[in-house]
mmCIF file with all atom_site columns, N, CA and C in Angstrom:
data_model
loop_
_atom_site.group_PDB
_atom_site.id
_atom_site.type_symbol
_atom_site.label_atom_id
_atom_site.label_alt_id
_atom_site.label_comp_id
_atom_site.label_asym_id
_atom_site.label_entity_id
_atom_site.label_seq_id
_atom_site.pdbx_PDB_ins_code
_atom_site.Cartn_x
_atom_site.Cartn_y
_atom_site.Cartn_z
_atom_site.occupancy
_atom_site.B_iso_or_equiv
_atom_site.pdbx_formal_charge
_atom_site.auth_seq_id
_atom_site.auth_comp_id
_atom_site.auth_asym_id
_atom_site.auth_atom_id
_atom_site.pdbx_PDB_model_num
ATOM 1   N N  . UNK A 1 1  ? 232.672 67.759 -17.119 1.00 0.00 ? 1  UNK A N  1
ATOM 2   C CA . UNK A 1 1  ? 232.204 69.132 -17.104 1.00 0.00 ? 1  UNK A CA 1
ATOM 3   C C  . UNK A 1 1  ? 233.383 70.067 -16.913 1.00 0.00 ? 1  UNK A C  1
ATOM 4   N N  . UNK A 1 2  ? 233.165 71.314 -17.628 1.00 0.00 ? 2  UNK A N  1
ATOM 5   C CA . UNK A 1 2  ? 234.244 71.968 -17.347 1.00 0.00 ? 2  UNK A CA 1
ATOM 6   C C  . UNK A 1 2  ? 233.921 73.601 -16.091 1.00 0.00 ? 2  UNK A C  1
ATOM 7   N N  . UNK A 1 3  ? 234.524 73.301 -15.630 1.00 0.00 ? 3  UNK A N  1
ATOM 8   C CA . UNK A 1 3  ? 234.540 74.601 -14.150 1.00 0.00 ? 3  UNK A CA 1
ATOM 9   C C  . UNK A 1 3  ? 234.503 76.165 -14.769 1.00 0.00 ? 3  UNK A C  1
ATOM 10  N N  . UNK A 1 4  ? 233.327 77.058 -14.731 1.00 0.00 ? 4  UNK A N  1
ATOM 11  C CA . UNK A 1 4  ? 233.085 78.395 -14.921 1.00 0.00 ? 4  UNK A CA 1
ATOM 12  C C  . UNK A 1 4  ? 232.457 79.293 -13.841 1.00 0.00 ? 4  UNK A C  1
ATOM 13  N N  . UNK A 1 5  ? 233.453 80.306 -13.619 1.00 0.00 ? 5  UNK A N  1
ATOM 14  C CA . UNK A 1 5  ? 232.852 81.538 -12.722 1.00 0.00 ? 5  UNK A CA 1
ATOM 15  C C  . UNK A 1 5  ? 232.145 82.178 -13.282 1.00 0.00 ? 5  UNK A C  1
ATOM 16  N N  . UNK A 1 6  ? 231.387 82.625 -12.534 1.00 0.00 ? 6  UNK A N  1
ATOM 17  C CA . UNK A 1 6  ? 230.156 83.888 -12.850 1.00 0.00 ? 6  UNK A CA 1
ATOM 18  C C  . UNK A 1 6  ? 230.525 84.930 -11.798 1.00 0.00 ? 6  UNK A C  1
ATOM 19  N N  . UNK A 1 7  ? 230.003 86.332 -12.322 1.00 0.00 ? 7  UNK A N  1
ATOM 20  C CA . UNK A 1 7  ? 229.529 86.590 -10.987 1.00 0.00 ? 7  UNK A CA 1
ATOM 21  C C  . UNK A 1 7  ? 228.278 87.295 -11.127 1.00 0.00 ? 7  UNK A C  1
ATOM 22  N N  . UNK A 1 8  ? 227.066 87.179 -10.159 1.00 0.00 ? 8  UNK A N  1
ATOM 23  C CA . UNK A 1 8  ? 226.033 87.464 -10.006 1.00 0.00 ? 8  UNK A CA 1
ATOM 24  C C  . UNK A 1 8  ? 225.457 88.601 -9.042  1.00 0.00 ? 8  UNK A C  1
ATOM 25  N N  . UNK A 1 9  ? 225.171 89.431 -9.479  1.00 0.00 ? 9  UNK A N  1
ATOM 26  C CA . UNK A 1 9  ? 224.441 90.901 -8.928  1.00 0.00 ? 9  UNK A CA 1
ATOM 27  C C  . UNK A 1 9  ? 223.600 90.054 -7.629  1.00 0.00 ? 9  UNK A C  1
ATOM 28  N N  . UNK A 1 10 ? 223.338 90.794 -6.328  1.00 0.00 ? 10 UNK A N  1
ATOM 29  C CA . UNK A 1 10 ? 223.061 90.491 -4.857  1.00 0.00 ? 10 UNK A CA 1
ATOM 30  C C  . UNK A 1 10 ? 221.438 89.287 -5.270  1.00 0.00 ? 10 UNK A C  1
ATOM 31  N N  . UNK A 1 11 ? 221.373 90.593 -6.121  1.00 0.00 ? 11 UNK A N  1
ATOM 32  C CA . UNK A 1 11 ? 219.996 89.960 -6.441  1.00 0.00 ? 11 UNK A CA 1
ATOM 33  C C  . UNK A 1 11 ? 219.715 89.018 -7.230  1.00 0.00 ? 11 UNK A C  1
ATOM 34  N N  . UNK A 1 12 ? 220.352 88.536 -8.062  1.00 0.00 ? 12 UNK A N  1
ATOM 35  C CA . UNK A 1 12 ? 220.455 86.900 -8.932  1.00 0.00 ? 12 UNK A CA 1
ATOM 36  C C  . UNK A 1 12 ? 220.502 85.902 -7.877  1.00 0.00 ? 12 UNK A C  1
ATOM 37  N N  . UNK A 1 13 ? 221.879 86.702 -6.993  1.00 0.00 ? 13 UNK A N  1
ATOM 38  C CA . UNK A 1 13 ? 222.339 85.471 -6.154  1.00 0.00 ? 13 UNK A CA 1
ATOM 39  C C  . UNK A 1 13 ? 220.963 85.331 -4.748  1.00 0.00 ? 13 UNK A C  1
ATOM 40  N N  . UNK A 1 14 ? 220.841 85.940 -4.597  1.00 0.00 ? 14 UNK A N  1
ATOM 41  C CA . UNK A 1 14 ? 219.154 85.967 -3.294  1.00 0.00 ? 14 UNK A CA 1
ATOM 42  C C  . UNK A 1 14 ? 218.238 84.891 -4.526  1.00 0.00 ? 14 UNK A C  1
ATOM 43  N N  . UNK A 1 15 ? 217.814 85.300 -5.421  1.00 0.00 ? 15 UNK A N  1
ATOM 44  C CA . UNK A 1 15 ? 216.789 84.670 -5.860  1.00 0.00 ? 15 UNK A CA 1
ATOM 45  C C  . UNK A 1 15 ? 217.203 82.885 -6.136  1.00 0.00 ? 15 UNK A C  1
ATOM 46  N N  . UNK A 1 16 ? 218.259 83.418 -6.955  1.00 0.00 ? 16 UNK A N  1
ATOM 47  C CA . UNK A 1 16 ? 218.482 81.450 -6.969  1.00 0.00 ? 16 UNK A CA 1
ATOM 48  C C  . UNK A 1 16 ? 218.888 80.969 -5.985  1.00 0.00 ? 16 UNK A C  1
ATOM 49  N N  . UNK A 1 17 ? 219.271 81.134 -4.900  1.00 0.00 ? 17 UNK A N  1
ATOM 50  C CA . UNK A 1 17 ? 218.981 80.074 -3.710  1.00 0.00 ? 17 UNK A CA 1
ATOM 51  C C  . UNK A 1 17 ? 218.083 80.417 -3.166  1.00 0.00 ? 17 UNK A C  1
ATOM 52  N N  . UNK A 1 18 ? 217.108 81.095 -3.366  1.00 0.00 ? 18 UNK A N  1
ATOM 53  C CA . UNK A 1 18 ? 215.588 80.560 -3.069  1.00 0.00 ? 18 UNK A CA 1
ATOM 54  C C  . UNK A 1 18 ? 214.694 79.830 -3.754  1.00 0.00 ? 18 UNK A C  1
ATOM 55  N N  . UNK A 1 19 ? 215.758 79.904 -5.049  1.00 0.00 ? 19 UNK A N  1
ATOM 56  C CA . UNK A 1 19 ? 214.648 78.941 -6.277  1.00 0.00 ? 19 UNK A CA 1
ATOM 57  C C  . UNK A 1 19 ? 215.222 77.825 -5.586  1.00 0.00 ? 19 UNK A C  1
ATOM 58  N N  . UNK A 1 20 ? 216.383 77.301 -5.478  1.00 0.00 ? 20 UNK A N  1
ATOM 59  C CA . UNK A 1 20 ? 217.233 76.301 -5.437  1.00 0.00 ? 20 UNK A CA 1
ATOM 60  C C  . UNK A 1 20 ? 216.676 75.781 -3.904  1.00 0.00 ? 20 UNK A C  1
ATOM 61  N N  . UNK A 1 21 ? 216.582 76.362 -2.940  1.00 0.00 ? 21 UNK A N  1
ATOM 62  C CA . UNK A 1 21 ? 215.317 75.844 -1.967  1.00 0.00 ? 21 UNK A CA 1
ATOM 63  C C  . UNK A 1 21 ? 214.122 75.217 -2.019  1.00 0.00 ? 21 UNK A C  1
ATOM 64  N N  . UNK A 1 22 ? 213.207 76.150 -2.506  1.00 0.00 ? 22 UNK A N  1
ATOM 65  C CA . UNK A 1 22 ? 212.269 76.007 -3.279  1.00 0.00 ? 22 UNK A CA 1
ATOM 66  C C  . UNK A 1 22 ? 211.958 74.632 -3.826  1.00 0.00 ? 22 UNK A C  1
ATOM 67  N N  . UNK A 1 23 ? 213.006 74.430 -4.943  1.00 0.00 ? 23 UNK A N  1
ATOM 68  C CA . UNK A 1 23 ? 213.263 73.234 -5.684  1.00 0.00 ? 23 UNK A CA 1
ATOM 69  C C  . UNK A 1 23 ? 213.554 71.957 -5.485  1.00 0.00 ? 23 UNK A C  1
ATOM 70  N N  . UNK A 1 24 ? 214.694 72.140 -4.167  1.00 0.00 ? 24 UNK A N  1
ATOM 71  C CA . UNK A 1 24 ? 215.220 70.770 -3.905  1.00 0.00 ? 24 UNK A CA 1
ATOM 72  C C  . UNK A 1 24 ? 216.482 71.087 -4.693  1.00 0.00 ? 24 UNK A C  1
ATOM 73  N N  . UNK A 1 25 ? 216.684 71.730 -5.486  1.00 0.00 ? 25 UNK A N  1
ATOM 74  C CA . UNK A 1 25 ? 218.000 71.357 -6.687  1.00 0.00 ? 25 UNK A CA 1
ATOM 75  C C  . UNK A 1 25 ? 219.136 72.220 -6.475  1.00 0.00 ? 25 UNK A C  1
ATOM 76  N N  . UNK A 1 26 ? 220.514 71.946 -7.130  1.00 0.00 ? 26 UNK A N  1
ATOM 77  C CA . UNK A 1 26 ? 221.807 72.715 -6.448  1.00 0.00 ? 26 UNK A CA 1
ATOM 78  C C  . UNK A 1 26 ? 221.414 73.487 -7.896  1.00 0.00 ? 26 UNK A C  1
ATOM 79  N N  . UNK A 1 27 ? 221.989 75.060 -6.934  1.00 0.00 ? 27 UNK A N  1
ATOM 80  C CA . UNK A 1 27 ? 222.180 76.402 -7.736  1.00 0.00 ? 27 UNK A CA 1
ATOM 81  C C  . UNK A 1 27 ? 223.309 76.045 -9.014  1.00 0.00 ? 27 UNK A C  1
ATOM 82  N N  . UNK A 1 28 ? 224.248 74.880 -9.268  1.00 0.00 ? 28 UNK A N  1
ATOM 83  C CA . UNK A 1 28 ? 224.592 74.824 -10.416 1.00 0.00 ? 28 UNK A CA 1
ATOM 84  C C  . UNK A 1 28 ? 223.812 74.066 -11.584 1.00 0.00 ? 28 UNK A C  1
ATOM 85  N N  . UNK A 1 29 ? 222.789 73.232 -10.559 1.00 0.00 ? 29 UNK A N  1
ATOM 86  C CA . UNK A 1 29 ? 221.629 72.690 -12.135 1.00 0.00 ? 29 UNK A CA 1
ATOM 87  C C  . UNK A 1 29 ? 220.793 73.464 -12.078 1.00 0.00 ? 29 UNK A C  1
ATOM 88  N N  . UNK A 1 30 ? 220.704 74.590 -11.646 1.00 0.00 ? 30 UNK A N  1
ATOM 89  C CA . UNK A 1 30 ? 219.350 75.982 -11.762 1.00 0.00 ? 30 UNK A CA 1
ATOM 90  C C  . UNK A 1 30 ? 220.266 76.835 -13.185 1.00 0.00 ? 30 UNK A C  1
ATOM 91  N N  . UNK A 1 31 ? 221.499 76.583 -12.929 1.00 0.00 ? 31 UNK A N  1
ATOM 92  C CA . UNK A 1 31 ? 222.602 77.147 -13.768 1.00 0.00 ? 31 UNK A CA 1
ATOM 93  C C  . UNK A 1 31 ? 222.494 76.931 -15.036 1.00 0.00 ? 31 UNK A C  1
ATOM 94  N N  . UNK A 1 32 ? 222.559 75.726 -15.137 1.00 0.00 ? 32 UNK A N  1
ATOM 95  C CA . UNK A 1 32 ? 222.993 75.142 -16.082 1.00 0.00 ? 32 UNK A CA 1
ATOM 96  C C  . UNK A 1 32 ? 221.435 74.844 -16.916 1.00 0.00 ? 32 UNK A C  1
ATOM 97  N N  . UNK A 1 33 ? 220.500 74.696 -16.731 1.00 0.00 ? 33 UNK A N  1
ATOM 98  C CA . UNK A 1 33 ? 219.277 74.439 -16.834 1.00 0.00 ? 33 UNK A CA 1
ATOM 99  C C  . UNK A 1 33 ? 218.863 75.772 -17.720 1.00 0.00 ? 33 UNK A C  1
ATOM 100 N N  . UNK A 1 34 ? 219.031 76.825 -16.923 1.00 0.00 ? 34 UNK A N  1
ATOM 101 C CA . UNK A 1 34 ? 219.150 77.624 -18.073 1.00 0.00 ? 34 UNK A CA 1
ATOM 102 C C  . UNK A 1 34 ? 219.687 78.113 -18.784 1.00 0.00 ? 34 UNK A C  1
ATOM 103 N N  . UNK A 1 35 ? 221.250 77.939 -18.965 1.00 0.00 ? 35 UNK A N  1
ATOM 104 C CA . UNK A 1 35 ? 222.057 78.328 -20.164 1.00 0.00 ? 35 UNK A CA 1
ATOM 105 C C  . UNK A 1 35 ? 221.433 76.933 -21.296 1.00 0.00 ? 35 UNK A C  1
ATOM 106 N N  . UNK A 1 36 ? 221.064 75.892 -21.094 1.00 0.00 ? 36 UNK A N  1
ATOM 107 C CA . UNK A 1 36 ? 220.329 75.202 -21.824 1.00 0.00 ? 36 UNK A CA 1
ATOM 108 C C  . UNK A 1 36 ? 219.420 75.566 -22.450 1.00 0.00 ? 36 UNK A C  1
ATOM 109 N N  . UNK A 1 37 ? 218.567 76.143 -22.246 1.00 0.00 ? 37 UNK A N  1
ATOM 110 C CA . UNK A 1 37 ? 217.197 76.782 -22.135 1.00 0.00 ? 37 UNK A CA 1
ATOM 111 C C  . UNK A 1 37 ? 217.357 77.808 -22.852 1.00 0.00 ? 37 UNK A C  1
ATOM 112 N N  . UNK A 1 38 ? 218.505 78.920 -22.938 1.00 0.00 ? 38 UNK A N  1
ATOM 113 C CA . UNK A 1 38 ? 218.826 79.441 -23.529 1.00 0.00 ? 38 UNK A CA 1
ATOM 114 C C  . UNK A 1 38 ? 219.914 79.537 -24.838 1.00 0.00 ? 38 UNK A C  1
ATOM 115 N N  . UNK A 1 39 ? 220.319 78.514 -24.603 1.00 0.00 ? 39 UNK A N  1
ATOM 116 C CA . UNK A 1 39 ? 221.462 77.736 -26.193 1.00 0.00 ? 39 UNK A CA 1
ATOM 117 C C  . UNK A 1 39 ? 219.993 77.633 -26.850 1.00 0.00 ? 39 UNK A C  1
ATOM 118 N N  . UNK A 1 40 ? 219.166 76.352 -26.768 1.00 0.00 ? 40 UNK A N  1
ATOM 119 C CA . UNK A 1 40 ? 218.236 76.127 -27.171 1.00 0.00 ? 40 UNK A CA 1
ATOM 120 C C  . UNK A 1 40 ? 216.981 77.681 -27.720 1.00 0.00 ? 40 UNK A C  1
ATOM 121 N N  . UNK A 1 41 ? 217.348 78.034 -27.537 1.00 0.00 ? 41 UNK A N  1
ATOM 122 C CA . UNK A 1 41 ? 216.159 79.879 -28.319 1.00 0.00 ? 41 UNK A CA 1
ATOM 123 C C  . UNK A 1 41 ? 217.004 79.962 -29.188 1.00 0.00 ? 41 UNK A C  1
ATOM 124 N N  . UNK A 1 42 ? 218.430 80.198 -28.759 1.00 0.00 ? 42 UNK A N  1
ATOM 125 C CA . UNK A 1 42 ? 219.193 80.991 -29.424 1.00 0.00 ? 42 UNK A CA 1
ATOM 126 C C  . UNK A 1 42 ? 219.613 80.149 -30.923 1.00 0.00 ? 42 UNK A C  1
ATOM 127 N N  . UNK A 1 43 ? 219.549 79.539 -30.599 1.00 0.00 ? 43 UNK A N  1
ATOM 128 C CA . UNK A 1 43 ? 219.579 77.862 -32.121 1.00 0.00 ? 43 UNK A CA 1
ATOM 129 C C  . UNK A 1 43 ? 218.538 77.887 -32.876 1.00 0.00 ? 43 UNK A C  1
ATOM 130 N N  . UNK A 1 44 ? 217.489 78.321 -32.546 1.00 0.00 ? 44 UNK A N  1
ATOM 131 C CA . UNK A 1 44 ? 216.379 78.416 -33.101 1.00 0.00 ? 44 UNK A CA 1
ATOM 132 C C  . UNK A 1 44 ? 215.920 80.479 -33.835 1.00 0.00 ? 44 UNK A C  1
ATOM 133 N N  . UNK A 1 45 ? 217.235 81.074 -33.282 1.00 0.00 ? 45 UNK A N  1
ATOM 134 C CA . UNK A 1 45 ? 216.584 82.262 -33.529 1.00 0.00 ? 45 UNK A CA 1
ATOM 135 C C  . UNK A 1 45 ? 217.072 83.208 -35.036 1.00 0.00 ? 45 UNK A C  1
ATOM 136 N N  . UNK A 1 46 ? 218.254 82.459 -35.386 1.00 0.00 ? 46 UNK A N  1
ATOM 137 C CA . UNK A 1 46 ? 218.697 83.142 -36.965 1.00 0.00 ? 46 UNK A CA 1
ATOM 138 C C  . UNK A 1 46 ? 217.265 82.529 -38.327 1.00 0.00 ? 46 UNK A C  1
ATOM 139 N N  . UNK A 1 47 ? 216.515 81.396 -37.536 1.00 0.00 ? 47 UNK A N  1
ATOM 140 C CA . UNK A 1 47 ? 215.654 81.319 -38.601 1.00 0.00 ? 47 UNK A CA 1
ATOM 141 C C  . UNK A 1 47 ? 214.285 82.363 -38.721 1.00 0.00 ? 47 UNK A C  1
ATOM 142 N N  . UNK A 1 48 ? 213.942 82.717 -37.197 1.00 0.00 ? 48 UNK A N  1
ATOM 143 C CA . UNK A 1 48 ? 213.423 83.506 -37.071 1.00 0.00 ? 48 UNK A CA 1
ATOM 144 C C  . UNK A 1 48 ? 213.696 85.433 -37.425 1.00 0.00 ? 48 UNK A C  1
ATOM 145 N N  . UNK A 1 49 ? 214.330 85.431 -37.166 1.00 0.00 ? 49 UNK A N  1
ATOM 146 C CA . UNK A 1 49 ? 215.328 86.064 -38.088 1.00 0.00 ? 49 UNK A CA 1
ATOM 147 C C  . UNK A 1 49 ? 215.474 86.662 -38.972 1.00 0.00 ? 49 UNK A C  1
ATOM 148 N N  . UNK A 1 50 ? 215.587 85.266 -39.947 1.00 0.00 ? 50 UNK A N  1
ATOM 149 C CA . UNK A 1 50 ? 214.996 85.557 -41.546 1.00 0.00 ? 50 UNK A CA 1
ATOM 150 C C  . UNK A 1 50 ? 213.538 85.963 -42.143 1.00 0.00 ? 50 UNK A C  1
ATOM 151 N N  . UNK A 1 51 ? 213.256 85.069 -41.162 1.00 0.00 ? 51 UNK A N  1
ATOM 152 C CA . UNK A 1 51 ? 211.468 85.365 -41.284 1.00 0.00 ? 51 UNK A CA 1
ATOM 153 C C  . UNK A 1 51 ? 211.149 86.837 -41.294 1.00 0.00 ? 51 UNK A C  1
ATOM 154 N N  . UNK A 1 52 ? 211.582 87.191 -40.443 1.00 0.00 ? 52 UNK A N  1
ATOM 155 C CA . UNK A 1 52 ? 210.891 88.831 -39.667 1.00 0.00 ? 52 UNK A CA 1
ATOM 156 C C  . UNK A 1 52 ? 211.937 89.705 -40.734 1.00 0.00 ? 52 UNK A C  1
ATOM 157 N N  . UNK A 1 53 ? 212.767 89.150 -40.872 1.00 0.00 ? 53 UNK A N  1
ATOM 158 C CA . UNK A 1 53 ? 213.618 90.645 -42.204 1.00 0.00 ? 53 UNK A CA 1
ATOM 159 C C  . UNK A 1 53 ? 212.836 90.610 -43.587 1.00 0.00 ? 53 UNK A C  1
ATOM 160 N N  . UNK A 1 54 ? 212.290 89.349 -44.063 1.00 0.00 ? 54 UNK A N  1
ATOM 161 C CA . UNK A 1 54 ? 211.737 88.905 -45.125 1.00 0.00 ? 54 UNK A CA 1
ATOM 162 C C  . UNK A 1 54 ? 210.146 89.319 -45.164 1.00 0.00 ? 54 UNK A C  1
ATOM 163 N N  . UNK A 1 55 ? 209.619 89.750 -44.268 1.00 0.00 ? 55 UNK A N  1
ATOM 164 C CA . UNK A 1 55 ? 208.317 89.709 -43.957 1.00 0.00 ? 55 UNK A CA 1
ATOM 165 C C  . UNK A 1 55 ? 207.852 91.349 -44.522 1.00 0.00 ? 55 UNK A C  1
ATOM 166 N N  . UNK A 1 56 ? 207.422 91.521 -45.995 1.00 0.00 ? 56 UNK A N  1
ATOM 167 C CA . UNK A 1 56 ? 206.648 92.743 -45.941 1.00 0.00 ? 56 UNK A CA 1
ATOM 168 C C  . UNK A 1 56 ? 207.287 92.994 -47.623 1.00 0.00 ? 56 UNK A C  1
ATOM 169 N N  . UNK A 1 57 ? 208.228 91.721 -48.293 1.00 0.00 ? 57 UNK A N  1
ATOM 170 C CA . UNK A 1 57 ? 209.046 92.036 -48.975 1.00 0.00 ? 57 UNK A CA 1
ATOM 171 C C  . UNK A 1 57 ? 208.112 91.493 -50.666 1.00 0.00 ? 57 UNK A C  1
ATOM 172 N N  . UNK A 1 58 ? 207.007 91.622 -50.461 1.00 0.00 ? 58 UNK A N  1
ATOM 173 C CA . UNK A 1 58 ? 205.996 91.155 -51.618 1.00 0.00 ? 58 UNK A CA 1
ATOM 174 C C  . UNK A 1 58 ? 205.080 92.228 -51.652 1.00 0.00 ? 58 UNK A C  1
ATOM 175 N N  . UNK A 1 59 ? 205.631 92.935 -50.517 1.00 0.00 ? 59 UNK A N  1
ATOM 176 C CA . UNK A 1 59 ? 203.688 94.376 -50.381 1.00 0.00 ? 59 UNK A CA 1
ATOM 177 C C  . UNK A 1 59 ? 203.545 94.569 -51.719 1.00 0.00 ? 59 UNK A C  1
ATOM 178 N N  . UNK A 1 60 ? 204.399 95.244 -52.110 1.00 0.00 ? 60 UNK A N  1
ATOM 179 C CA . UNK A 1 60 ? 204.650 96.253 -53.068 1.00 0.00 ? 60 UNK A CA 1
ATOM 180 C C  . UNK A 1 60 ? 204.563 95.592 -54.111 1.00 0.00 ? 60 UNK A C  1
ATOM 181 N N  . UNK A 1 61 ? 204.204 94.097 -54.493 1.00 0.00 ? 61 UNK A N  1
ATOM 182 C CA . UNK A 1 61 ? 203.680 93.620 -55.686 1.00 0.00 ? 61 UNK A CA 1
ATOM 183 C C  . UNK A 1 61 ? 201.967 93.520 -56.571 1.00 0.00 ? 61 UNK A C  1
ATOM 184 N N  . UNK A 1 62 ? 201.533 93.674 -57.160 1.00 0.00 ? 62 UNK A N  1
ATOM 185 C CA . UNK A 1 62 ? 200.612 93.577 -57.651 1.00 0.00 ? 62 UNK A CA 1
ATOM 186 C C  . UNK A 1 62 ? 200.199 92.189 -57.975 1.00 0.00 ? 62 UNK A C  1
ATOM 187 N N  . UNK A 1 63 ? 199.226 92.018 -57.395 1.00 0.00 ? 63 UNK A N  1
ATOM 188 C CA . UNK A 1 63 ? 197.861 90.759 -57.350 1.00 0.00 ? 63 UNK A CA 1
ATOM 189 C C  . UNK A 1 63 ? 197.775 89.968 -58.477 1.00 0.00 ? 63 UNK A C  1
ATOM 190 N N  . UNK A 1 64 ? 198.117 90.923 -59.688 1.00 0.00 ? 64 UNK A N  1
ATOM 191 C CA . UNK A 1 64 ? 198.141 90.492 -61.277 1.00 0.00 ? 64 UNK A CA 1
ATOM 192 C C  . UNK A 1 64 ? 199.213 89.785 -61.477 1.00 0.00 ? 64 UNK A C  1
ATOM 193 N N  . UNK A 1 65 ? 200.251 89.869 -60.827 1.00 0.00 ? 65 UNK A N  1
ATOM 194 C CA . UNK A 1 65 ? 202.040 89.296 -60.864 1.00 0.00 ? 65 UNK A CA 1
ATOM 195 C C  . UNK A 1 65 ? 201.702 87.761 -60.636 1.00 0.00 ? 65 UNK A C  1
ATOM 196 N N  . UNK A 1 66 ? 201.394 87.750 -59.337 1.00 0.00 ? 66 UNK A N  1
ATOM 197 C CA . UNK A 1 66 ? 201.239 86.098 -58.754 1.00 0.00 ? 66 UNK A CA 1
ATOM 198 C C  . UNK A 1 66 ? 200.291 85.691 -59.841 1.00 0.00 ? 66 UNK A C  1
ATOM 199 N N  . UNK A 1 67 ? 198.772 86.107 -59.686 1.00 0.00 ? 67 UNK A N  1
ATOM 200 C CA . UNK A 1 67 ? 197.700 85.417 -60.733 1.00 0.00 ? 67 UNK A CA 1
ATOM 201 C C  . UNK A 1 67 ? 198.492 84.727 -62.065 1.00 0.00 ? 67 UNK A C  1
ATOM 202 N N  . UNK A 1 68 ? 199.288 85.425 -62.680 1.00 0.00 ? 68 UNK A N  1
ATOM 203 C CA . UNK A 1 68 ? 200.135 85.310 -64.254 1.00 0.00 ? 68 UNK A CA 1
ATOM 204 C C  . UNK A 1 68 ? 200.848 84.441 -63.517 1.00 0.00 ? 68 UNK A C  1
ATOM 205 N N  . UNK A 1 69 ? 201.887 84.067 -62.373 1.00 0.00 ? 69 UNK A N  1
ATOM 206 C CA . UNK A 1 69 ? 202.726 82.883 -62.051 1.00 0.00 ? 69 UNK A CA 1
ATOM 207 C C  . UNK A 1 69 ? 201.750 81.527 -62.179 1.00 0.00 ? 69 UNK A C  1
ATOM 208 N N  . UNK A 1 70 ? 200.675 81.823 -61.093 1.00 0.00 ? 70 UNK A N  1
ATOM 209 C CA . UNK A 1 70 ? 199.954 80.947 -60.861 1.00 0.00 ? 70 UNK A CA 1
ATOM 210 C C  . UNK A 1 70 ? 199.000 79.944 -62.085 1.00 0.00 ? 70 UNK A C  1
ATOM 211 N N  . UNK A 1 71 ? 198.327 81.178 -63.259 1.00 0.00 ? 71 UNK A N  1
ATOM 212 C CA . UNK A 1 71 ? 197.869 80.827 -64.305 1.00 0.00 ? 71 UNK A CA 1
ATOM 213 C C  . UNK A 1 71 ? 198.844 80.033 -65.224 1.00 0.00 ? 71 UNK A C  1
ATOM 214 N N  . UNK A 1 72 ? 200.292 80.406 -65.274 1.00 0.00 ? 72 UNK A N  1
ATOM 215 C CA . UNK A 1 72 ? 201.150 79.576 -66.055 1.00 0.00 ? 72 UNK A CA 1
ATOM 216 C C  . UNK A 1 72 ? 202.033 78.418 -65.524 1.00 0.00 ? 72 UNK A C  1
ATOM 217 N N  . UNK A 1 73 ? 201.914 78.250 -64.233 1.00 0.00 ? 73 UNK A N  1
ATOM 218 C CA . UNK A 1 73 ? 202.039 76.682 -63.620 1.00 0.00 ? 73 UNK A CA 1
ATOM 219 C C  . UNK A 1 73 ? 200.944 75.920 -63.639 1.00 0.00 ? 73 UNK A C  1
ATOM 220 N N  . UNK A 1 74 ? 199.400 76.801 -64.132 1.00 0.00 ? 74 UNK A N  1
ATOM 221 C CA . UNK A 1 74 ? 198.702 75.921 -63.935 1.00 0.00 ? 74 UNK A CA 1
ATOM 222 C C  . UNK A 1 74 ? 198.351 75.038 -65.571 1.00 0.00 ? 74 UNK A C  1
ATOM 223 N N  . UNK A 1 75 ? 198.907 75.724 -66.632 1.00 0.00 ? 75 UNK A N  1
ATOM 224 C CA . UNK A 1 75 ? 199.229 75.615 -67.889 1.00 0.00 ? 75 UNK A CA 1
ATOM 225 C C  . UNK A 1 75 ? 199.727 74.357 -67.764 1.00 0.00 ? 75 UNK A C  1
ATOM 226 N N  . UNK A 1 76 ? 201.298 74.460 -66.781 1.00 0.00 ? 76 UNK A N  1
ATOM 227 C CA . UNK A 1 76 ? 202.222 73.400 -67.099 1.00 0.00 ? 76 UNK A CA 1
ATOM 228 C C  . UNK A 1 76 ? 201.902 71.672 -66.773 1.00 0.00 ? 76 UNK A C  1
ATOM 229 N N  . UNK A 1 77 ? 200.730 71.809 -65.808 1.00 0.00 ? 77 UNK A N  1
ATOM 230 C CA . UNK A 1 77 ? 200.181 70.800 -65.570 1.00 0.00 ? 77 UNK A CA 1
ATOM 231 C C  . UNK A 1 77 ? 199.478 70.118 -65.728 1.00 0.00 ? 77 UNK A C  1
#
């Protein structure tokens, strides 16, 4: 593992050693637990992403467009 400072506002630091009480567990696996927790969203969030920029990008097509795609794949088969 490699050694990183933080520093934490009165109030981060009050709460996680009460979680870390609480828990049983040392304030560096409360740490680390969630920069995990948070790699993990963040890995998952350029796909989401795409989704939500892409989303609204067909309004503006007409019903008749797809039907004519759809009618001539259904030709091809």
């Amino acid at each position: 593992m490699v050694r990183t400072q933080i520093y934490l506002t009165e109030q981060e630091h009050t709460q996680l050693r009460s979680l870390a009480r609480r828990t049983g567990r040392k304030r560096s696996e409360l740490i680390r637990a969630a920069i995990d927790e948070l790699l993990a969203h963040a890995a998952s969030r350029p796909r989401l992403d795409r989704m939500q920029r892409s989303r609204g990008i067909w309004k503006d097509r007409k019903l008749s467009e797809f039907q004519a795609v759809r009618d001539e794949l259904s030709r091809r088969v």
